[in-house]
mmCIF file of C-alpha atoms in Angstrom:
data_model
loop_
_atom_site.group_PDB
_atom_site.id
_atom_site.type_symbol
_atom_site.label_atom_id
_atom_site.label_comp_id
_atom_site.label_asym_id
_atom_site.label_seq_id
_atom_site.Cartn_x
_atom_site.Cartn_y
_atom_site.Cartn_z
ATOM 1 C CA GLY H 213 -0.128 -0.138 -0.227
ATOM 2 C CA LEU H 214 1.229 3.330 0.022
ATOM 3 C CA THR H 215 1.396 6.017 2.723
ATOM 4 C CA ASN H 216 0.414 9.947 2.582
ATOM 5 C CA GLY H 217 2.639 12.572 4.097
ATOM 6 C CA SER H 218 1.210 11.651 7.461
ATOM 7 C CA GLY H 219 2.511 8.236 7.251
ATOM 8 C CA ARG H 220 -1.258 6.983 7.075
ATOM 9 C CA PHE H 221 -1.896 3.828 4.819
ATOM 10 C CA ILE H 222 -4.295 4.531 2.489
ATOM 11 C CA SER H 223 -4.199 1.727 -0.389
ATOM 12 C CA ALA H 224 -7.108 1.072 -1.649
ATOM 13 C CA ALA H 225 -7.753 -2.173 -0.248
ATOM 14 C CA PRO H 226 -11.056 -3.041 1.940
ATOM 15 C CA GLY H 227 -10.252 -2.221 5.370
ATOM 16 C CA ALA H 228 -6.736 -0.198 4.586
ATOM 17 C CA GLU H 229 -7.982 2.828 5.765
ATOM 18 C CA ALA H 230 -6.548 4.064 9.187
ATOM 19 C CA LYS H 231 -7.286 3.256 12.769
ATOM 20 C CA TYR H 232 -9.076 5.777 14.518
ATOM 21 C CA ARG H 233 -6.483 8.601 16.363
ATOM 22 C CA SER H 234 -8.348 10.261 18.793
ATOM 23 C CA ALA H 235 -7.222 14.084 18.456
ATOM 24 C CA ALA H 236 -7.274 16.574 21.584
ATOM 25 C CA SER H 237 -10.172 18.908 22.060
ATOM 26 C CA SER H 238 -9.532 22.671 22.473
ATOM 27 C CA GLY H 239 -10.470 24.131 25.539
ATOM 28 C CA SER H 240 -12.506 27.476 24.181
ATOM 29 C CA SER H 241 -16.479 26.994 24.617
ATOM 30 C CA LEU H 242 -16.580 27.672 20.402
ATOM 31 C CA PHE H 243 -14.367 24.346 20.545
ATOM 32 C CA SER H 244 -15.889 22.486 23.377
ATOM 33 C CA PRO H 245 -16.113 18.731 23.185
ATOM 34 C CA SER H 246 -19.155 17.250 21.549
ATOM 35 C CA SER H 247 -20.029 15.212 24.619
ATOM 36 C CA GLN H 248 -21.763 18.454 26.105
ATOM 37 C CA LEU H 249 -23.875 19.083 23.210
ATOM 38 C CA PHE H 250 -24.811 15.796 22.583
ATOM 39 C CA PRO H 251 -24.348 14.096 26.406
ATOM 40 C CA SER H 252 -27.526 11.286 25.442
ATOM 41 C CA SER H 253 -25.898 9.714 21.928
ATOM 42 C CA ARG H 254 -27.535 6.634 21.631
ATOM 43 C CA LEU H 255 -25.040 4.532 20.197
ATOM 44 C CA ARG H 256 -22.504 3.333 22.780
ATOM 45 C CA TYR H 257 -19.224 1.509 21.273
ATOM 46 C CA GLY H 258 -15.737 1.866 22.689
ATOM 47 C CA MET H 259 -12.845 2.999 21.695
ATOM 48 C CA SER H 260 -11.443 -0.339 22.118
ATOM 49 C CA ASP H 261 -13.885 -1.980 19.860
ATOM 50 C CA VAL H 262 -11.481 -2.267 16.717
ATOM 51 C CA MET H 263 -12.349 -5.201 14.688
ATOM 52 C CA PRO H 264 -9.988 -6.943 12.275
ATOM 53 C CA SER H 265 -10.197 -4.459 9.787
ATOM 54 C CA GLY H 266 -8.854 -2.175 12.212
ATOM 55 C CA ARG H 267 -12.006 0.115 12.079
ATOM 56 C CA SER H 268 -14.197 0.438 14.868
ATOM 57 C CA ARG H 269 -17.064 -1.737 15.230
ATOM 58 C CA LEU H 270 -19.482 1.405 14.651
ATOM 59 C CA LEU H 271 -17.757 2.089 11.293
ATOM 60 C CA GLU H 272 -17.552 -1.630 10.238
ATOM 61 C CA ASP H 273 -21.423 -1.985 10.974
ATOM 62 C CA PHE H 274 -22.211 1.554 9.288
ATOM 63 C CA ARG H 275 -20.347 -0.041 6.027
ATOM 64 C CA ASN H 276 -22.438 -3.086 6.333
ATOM 65 C CA ASN H 277 -25.796 -0.309 6.242
ATOM 66 C CA ARG H 278 -26.605 -1.737 9.594
ATOM 67 C CA TYR H 279 -27.765 1.996 10.454
ATOM 68 C CA PRO H 280 -29.370 3.433 7.379
ATOM 69 C CA ASN H 281 -30.991 6.550 10.033
ATOM 70 C CA LEU H 282 -27.574 7.032 11.266
ATOM 71 C CA GLN H 283 -27.307 10.963 12.317
ATOM 72 C CA LEU H 284 -23.967 12.977 12.882
ATOM 73 C CA ARG H 285 -24.564 12.820 17.139
ATOM 74 C CA ASP H 286 -24.639 8.803 16.297
ATOM 75 C CA ILE H 287 -21.126 8.864 15.237
ATOM 76 C CA ALA H 288 -19.821 11.366 18.328
ATOM 77 C CA GLY H 289 -16.133 10.574 19.191
ATOM 78 C CA HIS H 290 -15.377 8.639 15.975
ATOM 79 C CA ILE H 291 -15.855 11.652 13.486
ATOM 80 C CA MET H 292 -11.963 11.786 12.693
ATOM 81 C CA GLU H 293 -11.957 7.965 11.868
ATOM 82 C CA PHE H 294 -15.800 8.096 9.841
ATOM 83 C CA SER H 295 -13.648 11.239 7.748
ATOM 84 C CA GLN H 296 -11.321 9.468 6.759
ATOM 85 C CA ASP H 297 -13.122 6.550 5.460
ATOM 86 C CA GLN H 298 -14.423 6.298 1.535
ATOM 87 C CA HIS H 299 -18.392 5.663 3.096
ATOM 88 C CA GLY H 300 -17.795 7.570 6.341
ATOM 89 C CA SER H 301 -16.244 10.657 4.754
ATOM 90 C CA ARG H 302 -19.600 10.462 1.998
ATOM 91 C CA PHE H 303 -21.900 10.268 5.024
ATOM 92 C CA ILE H 304 -20.682 13.527 7.132
ATOM 93 C CA GLN H 305 -20.437 15.518 3.698
ATOM 94 C CA LEU H 306 -24.148 14.894 3.100
ATOM 95 C CA LYS H 307 -24.950 15.411 6.876
ATOM 96 C CA LEU H 308 -23.110 18.844 6.841
ATOM 97 C CA GLU H 309 -25.156 19.957 4.021
ATOM 98 C CA ARG H 310 -28.393 20.487 5.804
ATOM 99 C CA ALA H 311 -27.123 19.906 9.788
ATOM 100 C CA SER H 312 -27.950 22.263 12.185
ATOM 101 C CA SER H 313 -25.633 24.484 13.636
ATOM 102 C CA ALA H 314 -25.183 22.256 16.255
ATOM 103 C CA GLU H 315 -24.755 19.520 14.289
ATOM 104 C CA ARG H 316 -22.200 21.115 12.634
ATOM 105 C CA GLN H 317 -19.961 22.102 15.886
ATOM 106 C CA LEU H 318 -20.077 18.544 16.890
ATOM 107 C CA VAL H 319 -18.597 17.494 14.094
ATOM 108 C CA PHE H 320 -16.081 20.675 14.101
ATOM 109 C CA SER H 321 -15.097 20.226 17.833
ATOM 110 C CA GLU H 322 -13.597 16.897 16.465
ATOM 111 C CA ILE H 323 -12.067 17.664 13.748
ATOM 112 C CA LEU H 324 -10.347 20.996 14.256
ATOM 113 C CA GLN H 325 -6.917 19.695 16.061
ATOM 114 C CA ALA H 326 -6.412 17.372 13.461
ATOM 115 C CA ALA H 327 -7.368 19.590 10.631
ATOM 116 C CA TYR H 328 -4.262 19.341 8.643
ATOM 117 C CA GLN H 329 -4.115 15.585 8.949
ATOM 118 C CA LEU H 330 -7.729 15.680 6.640
ATOM 119 C CA MET H 331 -6.986 18.187 4.381
ATOM 120 C CA VAL H 332 -3.857 15.828 3.165
ATOM 121 C CA ASP H 333 -6.271 12.817 3.242
ATOM 122 C CA VAL H 334 -7.902 11.406 0.276
ATOM 123 C CA PHE H 335 -11.531 11.260 1.976
ATOM 124 C CA GLY H 336 -11.304 13.638 4.804
ATOM 125 C CA ASN H 337 -10.182 16.991 2.510
ATOM 126 C CA TYR H 338 -13.918 16.470 1.420
ATOM 127 C CA VAL H 339 -14.936 17.109 4.881
ATOM 128 C CA ILE H 340 -12.798 20.111 5.288
ATOM 129 C CA GLN H 341 -14.377 21.667 1.937
ATOM 130 C CA LYS H 342 -18.053 21.373 3.277
ATOM 131 C CA PHE H 343 -17.010 23.631 6.189
ATOM 132 C CA PHE H 344 -15.738 25.955 3.971
ATOM 133 C CA GLU H 345 -19.130 25.780 2.031
ATOM 134 C CA PHE H 346 -21.454 25.075 4.898
ATOM 135 C CA GLY H 347 -19.587 26.137 7.954
ATOM 136 C CA SER H 348 -20.216 29.444 10.189
ATOM 137 C CA LEU H 349 -17.285 32.233 9.610
ATOM 138 C CA ASP H 350 -16.047 31.410 13.004
ATOM 139 C CA GLN H 351 -15.657 27.874 12.044
ATOM 140 C CA LYS H 352 -13.942 29.010 8.383
ATOM 141 C CA LEU H 353 -11.736 31.438 10.131
ATOM 142 C CA ALA H 354 -10.396 28.718 12.628
ATOM 143 C CA LEU H 355 -9.788 26.301 9.988
ATOM 144 C CA ALA H 356 -7.782 29.084 7.682
ATOM 145 C CA GLU H 357 -5.650 29.317 11.008
ATOM 146 C CA ARG H 358 -4.749 25.596 10.669
ATOM 147 C CA ILE H 359 -3.648 26.675 7.228
ATOM 148 C CA ARG H 360 -1.425 29.351 8.083
ATOM 149 C CA GLY H 361 2.204 28.127 7.795
ATOM 150 C CA HIS H 362 1.576 25.806 5.349
ATOM 151 C CA VAL H 363 0.348 26.950 2.629
ATOM 152 C CA LEU H 364 2.916 25.639 -0.427
ATOM 153 C CA SER H 365 2.942 22.549 1.105
ATOM 154 C CA LEU H 366 -1.191 22.391 0.688
ATOM 155 C CA ALA H 367 -1.071 23.888 -2.460
ATOM 156 C CA LEU H 368 1.484 21.523 -3.742
ATOM 157 C CA GLN H 369 -0.522 18.492 -2.719
ATOM 158 C CA MET H 370 -3.212 16.756 -4.997
ATOM 159 C CA TYR H 371 -5.656 16.843 -1.702
ATOM 160 C CA GLY H 372 -4.938 19.946 -0.251
ATOM 161 C CA CYS H 373 -4.877 21.882 -3.096
ATOM 162 C CA ARG H 374 -8.426 21.594 -3.444
ATOM 163 C CA VAL H 375 -8.769 22.756 0.645
ATOM 164 C CA ILE H 376 -6.973 25.659 -0.113
ATOM 165 C CA GLN H 377 -9.333 26.633 -3.272
ATOM 166 C CA LYS H 378 -12.479 26.482 -1.218
ATOM 167 C CA ALA H 379 -11.055 28.525 1.773
ATOM 168 C CA LEU H 380 -10.104 31.075 -0.951
ATOM 169 C CA GLU H 381 -13.423 30.914 -2.732
ATOM 170 C CA PHE H 382 -15.693 31.053 0.637
ATOM 171 C CA ILE H 383 -13.780 33.346 3.424
ATOM 172 C CA PRO H 384 -14.407 37.043 2.517
ATOM 173 C CA SER H 385 -11.351 38.345 0.680
ATOM 174 C CA ASP H 386 -11.529 41.255 2.935
ATOM 175 C CA GLN H 387 -10.648 38.874 5.388
ATOM 176 C CA GLN H 388 -6.867 39.583 6.870
ATOM 177 C CA VAL H 389 -6.228 35.162 7.012
ATOM 178 C CA ILE H 390 -6.715 35.483 3.084
ATOM 179 C CA SER H 391 -4.088 38.438 2.410
ATOM 180 C CA ASP H 392 -2.118 36.146 4.813
ATOM 181 C CA MET H 393 -2.532 33.187 3.194
ATOM 182 C CA VAL H 394 -2.027 34.641 -0.471
ATOM 183 C CA ARG H 395 1.554 36.012 0.813
ATOM 184 C CA GLU H 396 2.854 32.467 2.009
ATOM 185 C CA LEU H 397 3.169 31.879 -2.125
ATOM 186 C CA ASP H 398 5.393 34.772 -2.586
ATOM 187 C CA GLY H 399 8.832 33.878 -3.605
ATOM 188 C CA HIS H 400 7.372 29.944 -4.961
ATOM 189 C CA VAL H 401 4.982 31.791 -7.860
ATOM 190 C CA LEU H 402 6.441 29.633 -10.779
ATOM 191 C CA LYS H 403 6.995 26.633 -8.469
ATOM 192 C CA CYS H 404 3.321 26.671 -7.918
ATOM 193 C CA VAL H 405 2.456 27.956 -11.606
ATOM 194 C CA LYS H 406 4.211 24.994 -13.279
ATOM 195 C CA ASP H 407 2.511 22.473 -10.776
ATOM 196 C CA GLN H 408 0.068 20.408 -11.489
ATOM 197 C CA ASN H 409 -1.765 21.067 -7.839
ATOM 198 C CA GLY H 410 -0.441 24.463 -7.468
ATOM 199 C CA ASN H 411 -1.200 25.858 -10.298
ATOM 200 C CA HIS H 412 -5.438 25.728 -9.353
ATOM 201 C CA VAL H 413 -3.987 27.700 -6.394
ATOM 202 C CA VAL H 414 -2.539 30.503 -8.071
ATOM 203 C CA GLN H 415 -5.880 30.191 -10.419
ATOM 204 C CA LYS H 416 -8.056 30.636 -7.239
ATOM 205 C CA CYS H 417 -6.221 33.022 -6.011
ATOM 206 C CA ILE H 418 -6.120 35.522 -8.933
ATOM 207 C CA GLU H 419 -9.836 34.805 -9.234
ATOM 208 C CA CYS H 420 -10.621 35.404 -5.845
ATOM 209 C CA VAL H 421 -8.424 37.749 -4.563
ATOM 210 C CA GLN H 422 -8.246 41.605 -4.376
ATOM 211 C CA PRO H 423 -5.686 42.682 -7.291
ATOM 212 C CA HIS H 424 -3.785 44.884 -5.100
ATOM 213 C CA ALA H 425 -2.779 41.653 -3.070
ATOM 214 C CA LEU H 426 -1.409 40.267 -6.246
ATOM 215 C CA HIS H 427 1.771 42.531 -7.019
ATOM 216 C CA PHE H 428 3.728 39.689 -6.083
ATOM 217 C CA ILE H 429 2.562 37.411 -8.790
ATOM 218 C CA ILE H 430 3.121 39.825 -11.424
ATOM 219 C CA GLU H 431 6.172 40.476 -10.352
ATOM 220 C CA ALA H 432 7.055 37.230 -10.937
ATOM 221 C CA PHE H 433 5.861 36.776 -14.107
ATOM 222 C CA LYS H 434 7.914 39.390 -15.770
ATOM 223 C CA GLY H 435 10.231 37.984 -18.234
ATOM 224 C CA GLN H 436 8.525 34.838 -17.958
ATOM 225 C CA VAL H 437 5.243 35.369 -20.345
ATOM 226 C CA PHE H 438 6.318 33.762 -23.369
ATOM 227 C CA ALA H 439 7.863 30.707 -21.628
ATOM 228 C CA LEU H 440 4.485 30.174 -18.805
ATOM 229 C CA SER H 441 2.277 30.886 -21.923
ATOM 230 C CA THR H 442 3.694 27.817 -23.652
ATOM 231 C CA HIS H 443 3.319 25.594 -20.834
ATOM 232 C CA PRO H 444 0.330 23.164 -20.077
ATOM 233 C CA TYR H 445 -0.564 25.121 -16.698
ATOM 234 C CA GLY H 446 1.178 28.483 -16.837
ATOM 235 C CA CYS H 447 -1.237 29.164 -20.209
ATOM 236 C CA ARG H 448 -4.092 29.172 -17.780
ATOM 237 C CA VAL H 449 -2.573 31.231 -15.264
ATOM 238 C CA ILE H 450 -1.963 33.855 -17.937
ATOM 239 C CA GLN H 451 -5.322 33.769 -18.966
ATOM 240 C CA ARG H 452 -6.762 34.270 -15.652
ATOM 241 C CA ILE H 453 -4.189 37.196 -15.227
ATOM 242 C CA LEU H 454 -5.611 39.048 -18.315
ATOM 243 C CA GLU H 455 -9.605 38.507 -16.938
ATOM 244 C CA HIS H 456 -9.264 39.322 -13.454
ATOM 245 C CA CYS H 457 -6.502 41.794 -12.826
ATOM 246 C CA LEU H 458 -6.294 45.956 -13.197
ATOM 247 C CA PRO H 459 -5.283 47.337 -16.560
ATOM 248 C CA GLU H 460 -1.846 48.319 -15.031
ATOM 249 C CA GLN H 461 -1.032 44.929 -14.083
ATOM 250 C CA THR H 462 -1.904 42.926 -17.225
ATOM 251 C CA LEU H 463 -0.130 45.983 -19.640
ATOM 252 C CA PRO H 464 3.406 44.252 -18.914
ATOM 253 C CA ILE H 465 1.753 40.739 -19.626
ATOM 254 C CA LEU H 466 0.463 42.056 -22.646
ATOM 255 C CA GLU H 467 3.364 43.796 -24.066
ATOM 256 C CA GLU H 468 5.713 40.545 -23.586
ATOM 257 C CA LEU H 469 3.156 38.490 -25.136
ATOM 258 C CA HIS H 470 2.767 40.818 -28.488
ATOM 259 C CA GLN H 471 6.692 40.421 -28.697
ATOM 260 C CA HIS H 472 5.980 36.774 -29.437
ATOM 261 C CA THR H 473 2.863 36.719 -31.048
ATOM 262 C CA GLU H 474 4.162 34.733 -33.934
ATOM 263 C CA GLN H 475 5.960 32.052 -31.457
ATOM 264 C CA LEU H 476 2.824 31.551 -29.538
ATOM 265 C CA VAL H 477 -0.026 31.130 -32.219
ATOM 266 C CA GLN H 478 2.055 28.092 -33.491
ATOM 267 C CA ASP H 479 2.684 26.441 -29.903
ATOM 268 C CA GLN H 480 -0.014 23.770 -28.927
ATOM 269 C CA TYR H 481 -0.540 26.042 -25.484
ATOM 270 C CA GLY H 482 0.228 29.598 -26.481
ATOM 271 C CA ASN H 483 -2.433 29.353 -29.013
ATOM 272 C CA TYR H 484 -4.946 29.340 -26.547
ATOM 273 C CA VAL H 485 -3.666 32.795 -24.683
ATOM 274 C CA ILE H 486 -3.751 34.491 -27.563
ATOM 275 C CA GLN H 487 -6.832 32.875 -28.646
ATOM 276 C CA HIS H 488 -8.220 34.319 -25.287
ATOM 277 C CA VAL H 489 -6.660 38.147 -26.222
ATOM 278 C CA LEU H 490 -8.944 37.891 -29.040
ATOM 279 C CA GLU H 491 -12.055 37.260 -27.473
ATOM 280 C CA HIS H 492 -11.760 38.885 -24.225
ATOM 281 C CA GLY H 493 -8.900 41.836 -24.460
ATOM 282 C CA ARG H 494 -8.679 45.236 -25.401
ATOM 283 C CA ALA H 495 -9.502 46.509 -29.675
ATOM 284 C CA GLU H 496 -5.987 47.642 -29.763
ATOM 285 C CA ASP H 497 -4.664 44.607 -28.612
ATOM 286 C CA LYS H 498 -6.561 42.842 -30.726
ATOM 287 C CA SER H 499 -5.583 44.952 -33.480
ATOM 288 C CA LYS H 500 -1.734 44.271 -32.875
ATOM 289 C CA ILE H 501 -2.414 40.416 -33.339
ATOM 290 C CA VAL H 502 -4.294 41.031 -36.544
ATOM 291 C CA ALA H 503 -1.436 43.101 -37.828
ATOM 292 C CA GLU H 504 0.853 39.773 -36.871
ATOM 293 C CA ILE H 505 -1.344 37.657 -38.953
ATOM 294 C CA ARG H 506 -1.935 39.583 -42.274
ATOM 295 C CA GLY H 507 0.827 38.634 -44.783
ATOM 296 C CA ASN H 508 0.462 35.210 -43.412
ATOM 297 C CA VAL H 509 -3.033 34.011 -43.299
ATOM 298 C CA LEU H 510 -2.065 31.048 -45.752
ATOM 299 C CA GLY H 511 0.330 29.543 -43.759
ATOM 300 C CA LEU H 512 -1.175 29.855 -40.699
ATOM 301 C CA SER H 513 -4.431 28.563 -41.629
ATOM 302 C CA GLN H 514 -2.853 25.531 -42.651
ATOM 303 C CA HIS H 515 -1.073 24.783 -39.270
ATOM 304 C CA LYS H 516 -2.826 22.886 -36.596
ATOM 305 C CA PHE H 517 -2.986 25.438 -33.732
ATOM 306 C CA ALA H 518 -2.315 28.529 -35.435
ATOM 307 C CA SER H 519 -5.007 27.973 -37.744
ATOM 308 C CA ASN H 520 -7.397 28.286 -34.322
ATOM 309 C CA VAL H 521 -6.151 31.579 -34.101
ATOM 310 C CA VAL H 522 -6.705 32.682 -37.199
ATOM 311 C CA GLU H 523 -10.556 31.240 -37.075
ATOM 312 C CA LYS H 524 -10.463 33.743 -34.036
ATOM 313 C CA CYS H 525 -9.097 36.817 -35.717
ATOM 314 C CA VAL H 526 -11.814 36.181 -38.552
ATOM 315 C CA THR H 527 -14.373 36.333 -35.968
ATOM 316 C CA HIS H 528 -13.030 39.413 -33.327
ATOM 317 C CA ALA H 529 -11.309 41.640 -35.791
ATOM 318 C CA SER H 530 -12.947 44.997 -36.877
ATOM 319 C CA ARG H 531 -15.211 45.004 -40.016
ATOM 320 C CA ALA H 532 -12.204 46.723 -41.915
ATOM 321 C CA GLU H 533 -9.464 44.345 -40.360
ATOM 322 C CA ARG H 534 -11.964 41.315 -41.020
ATOM 323 C CA ALA H 535 -12.146 42.728 -44.746
ATOM 324 C CA LEU H 536 -8.552 42.416 -45.246
ATOM 325 C CA LEU H 537 -8.060 39.106 -44.035
ATOM 326 C CA ILE H 538 -10.704 37.883 -46.492
ATOM 327 C CA ASP H 539 -9.336 39.444 -49.311
ATOM 328 C CA GLU H 540 -5.675 38.406 -48.816
ATOM 329 C CA VAL H 541 -6.792 34.653 -49.189
ATOM 330 C CA CYS H 542 -9.167 35.612 -52.095
ATOM 331 C CA SER H 543 -6.677 38.084 -54.490
ATOM 332 C CA LEU H 544 -3.285 35.766 -53.368
ATOM 333 C CA THR H 545 -2.473 32.933 -55.859
ATOM 334 C CA GLU H 546 -0.118 30.216 -55.406
ATOM 335 C CA GLY H 547 0.923 28.332 -58.591
ATOM 336 C CA PRO H 548 -2.418 28.188 -60.921
ATOM 337 C CA HIS H 549 -4.398 28.337 -58.077
ATOM 338 C CA SER H 550 -6.040 31.098 -55.608
ATOM 339 C CA ALA H 551 -4.647 30.918 -51.154
ATOM 340 C CA LEU H 552 -8.620 29.844 -51.089
ATOM 341 C CA TYR H 553 -8.755 27.166 -52.985
ATOM 342 C CA THR H 554 -5.698 25.408 -51.507
ATOM 343 C CA MET H 555 -7.402 26.506 -47.839
ATOM 344 C CA MET H 556 -10.426 24.835 -48.752
ATOM 345 C CA LYS H 557 -8.734 21.503 -49.589
ATOM 346 C CA ASP H 558 -6.830 21.512 -46.464
ATOM 347 C CA GLN H 559 -7.518 20.039 -42.943
ATOM 348 C CA TYR H 560 -7.353 22.755 -40.995
ATOM 349 C CA ALA H 561 -7.596 25.857 -43.633
ATOM 350 C CA ASN H 562 -11.004 24.883 -44.545
ATOM 351 C CA TYR H 563 -12.745 25.375 -41.246
ATOM 352 C CA VAL H 564 -10.891 28.862 -41.582
ATOM 353 C CA VAL H 565 -12.590 29.537 -44.948
ATOM 354 C CA GLN H 566 -16.347 28.118 -43.567
ATOM 355 C CA LYS H 567 -15.774 30.897 -40.577
ATOM 356 C CA MET H 568 -14.730 33.770 -43.456
ATOM 357 C CA ILE H 569 -18.510 32.600 -45.158
ATOM 358 C CA ASP H 570 -20.033 32.801 -41.899
ATOM 359 C CA VAL H 571 -19.273 36.173 -40.791
ATOM 360 C CA ALA H 572 -18.444 38.123 -43.923
ATOM 361 C CA GLU H 573 -20.090 40.753 -45.236
ATOM 362 C CA PRO H 574 -22.843 39.867 -47.618
ATOM 363 C CA THR H 575 -21.075 41.584 -50.836
ATOM 364 C CA GLN H 576 -17.532 40.169 -50.020
ATOM 365 C CA ARG H 577 -19.179 37.103 -48.820
ATOM 366 C CA LYS H 578 -20.849 36.765 -52.355
ATOM 367 C CA ILE H 579 -17.005 37.390 -53.800
ATOM 368 C CA VAL H 580 -15.877 34.791 -51.840
ATOM 369 C CA MET H 581 -18.183 32.262 -53.125
ATOM 370 C CA HIS H 582 -18.199 32.988 -56.663
ATOM 371 C CA LYS H 583 -14.405 32.165 -56.059
ATOM 372 C CA ILE H 584 -15.282 28.868 -54.984
ATOM 373 C CA ARG H 585 -17.795 28.270 -57.686
ATOM 374 C CA PRO H 586 -14.925 27.638 -59.786
ATOM 375 C CA HIS H 587 -13.826 24.494 -57.636
ATOM 376 C CA ILE H 588 -16.980 23.109 -57.202
ATOM 377 C CA GLN H 589 -16.526 19.689 -58.911
ATOM 378 C CA THR H 590 -13.141 19.004 -57.798
ATOM 379 C CA LEU H 591 -13.814 20.071 -54.052
ATOM 380 C CA ARG H 592 -16.284 17.164 -54.043
ATOM 381 C CA LYS H 593 -13.400 14.737 -54.316
ATOM 382 C CA TYR H 594 -11.732 16.112 -51.141
ATOM 383 C CA THR H 595 -12.982 15.267 -47.625
ATOM 384 C CA TYR H 596 -12.744 18.827 -46.421
ATOM 385 C CA GLY H 597 -13.724 19.994 -49.427
ATOM 386 C CA LYS H 598 -17.104 18.673 -49.003
ATOM 387 C CA HIS H 599 -17.157 20.853 -45.587
ATOM 388 C CA ILE H 600 -17.042 23.405 -47.887
ATOM 389 C CA LEU H 601 -19.910 23.056 -50.162
ATOM 390 C CA ALA H 602 -22.021 21.773 -47.491
ATOM 391 C CA LYS H 603 -21.422 25.325 -45.959
ATOM 392 C CA LEU H 604 -22.303 26.825 -49.648
ATOM 393 C CA GLU H 605 -25.425 24.920 -49.951
ATOM 394 C CA LYS H 606 -26.643 26.087 -46.638
ATOM 395 C CA TYR H 607 -26.096 29.872 -48.050
ATOM 396 C CA TYR H 608 -28.115 28.889 -51.475
ATOM 397 C CA MET H 609 -31.067 27.791 -49.568
ATOM 398 C CA LYS H 610 -31.235 29.856 -46.835
ATOM 399 C CA ASN H 611 -30.937 33.136 -48.667
ATOM 400 C CA GLY H 612 -31.465 32.093 -52.398
ATOM 401 C CA VAL H 613 -28.069 33.211 -53.331
ATOM 402 C CA ASP H 614 -28.000 32.488 -57.174
ATOM 403 C CA LEU H 615 -24.921 30.671 -57.786
ATOM 404 C CA GLY H 616 -25.865 28.516 -60.624
ATOM 405 C CA PRO H 617 -25.918 24.656 -59.769
ATOM 406 C CA LEU H 618 -23.621 23.405 -56.898
ATOM 407 C CA CYS H 619 -24.276 20.160 -57.794
ATOM 408 C CA GLY H 620 -23.834 18.802 -61.214
ATOM 409 C CA PRO H 621 -26.723 18.884 -63.368
ATOM 410 C CA PRO H 622 -28.415 15.089 -64.167
ATOM 411 C CA ASN H 623 -25.694 14.404 -67.468
ATOM 412 C CA GLY H 624 -22.995 15.125 -65.478
ATOM 413 C CA ILE H 625 -21.849 18.158 -67.375
ATOM 414 C CA MET H 626 -20.760 21.559 -66.065
#
């Protein structure tokens, strides 16, 4: 079996979950022992009732469906054990959603001291997450204190990263503990961004935390924007910055992006960043990207990743810019054929042509369709050419545009 950071056995084999470890209870009234809240628990099991599986008799019986109407108060003293069991954790999660404040406090008083152990546990992390969703503000803040000093290790851990995200989402961003938590990542931003777990935490910081508290993240990205935009996780974080940060924070990011547009549009991850700017960016940033694409529409349209960017350019450019892009492929010749003809047969570029037909002004659309018409017979031979024919037929039927026969006459002569 495997052990997690706390040394607990987490094999998927039946019975491999940890034995119950009792946690010391805090003396404060908010976190008082649960026995004071529910002195008359219906089920009486001693801690010594441990089954061969390593589970308590109570948990073993619960797993065997002996107690179909079990309530939270019935498992007092066993909250930690249930939280670290697949079925027990699910039971607590469901009950917490509709629990009274007293029932929530019963659970909370048993998990607080060992909260970190649950945060990094395959099943326990979900119980902590439920408290960030359904707990009182005092309970959320008390759990956040348990995170303090451990933000980096939790952010990089498979289960802990989910807990951090829930804390950022459900604790008001003006609470001091949120600023303190985020600041623990200072000096570790790039490590987190490139990590399969940590990148989600950085994204959630950018989404939920007030922008003025994120300056250190922007600073860490300086000179790194190209490298991060071409990284499978970094490209997502860059997009969150563009969505949520202040203009003065996004400006240096955009400046670096514009220096590398040509490489980024052809990158398997970078193309998404450029598409994002085209969809959500300022007009001047869109225009800079369109300017980089112009003059190379044919080549980029035939590229697996760049073709997606060309489609977005055609869709989100200004009317004047769109007309120039479409005119480029209509007027450009490649040997005996127009660039348009080459694009129609291509597995990627044919989608760009379809998009051009969709978004062109009516007069320019007619020009495109007339350019295509001489090639109708040839296009039928190509898998991707058929897509264009289907698009033409749709417009022919819908708008009654008279292009002559799109399908050959009965005798096959054209």
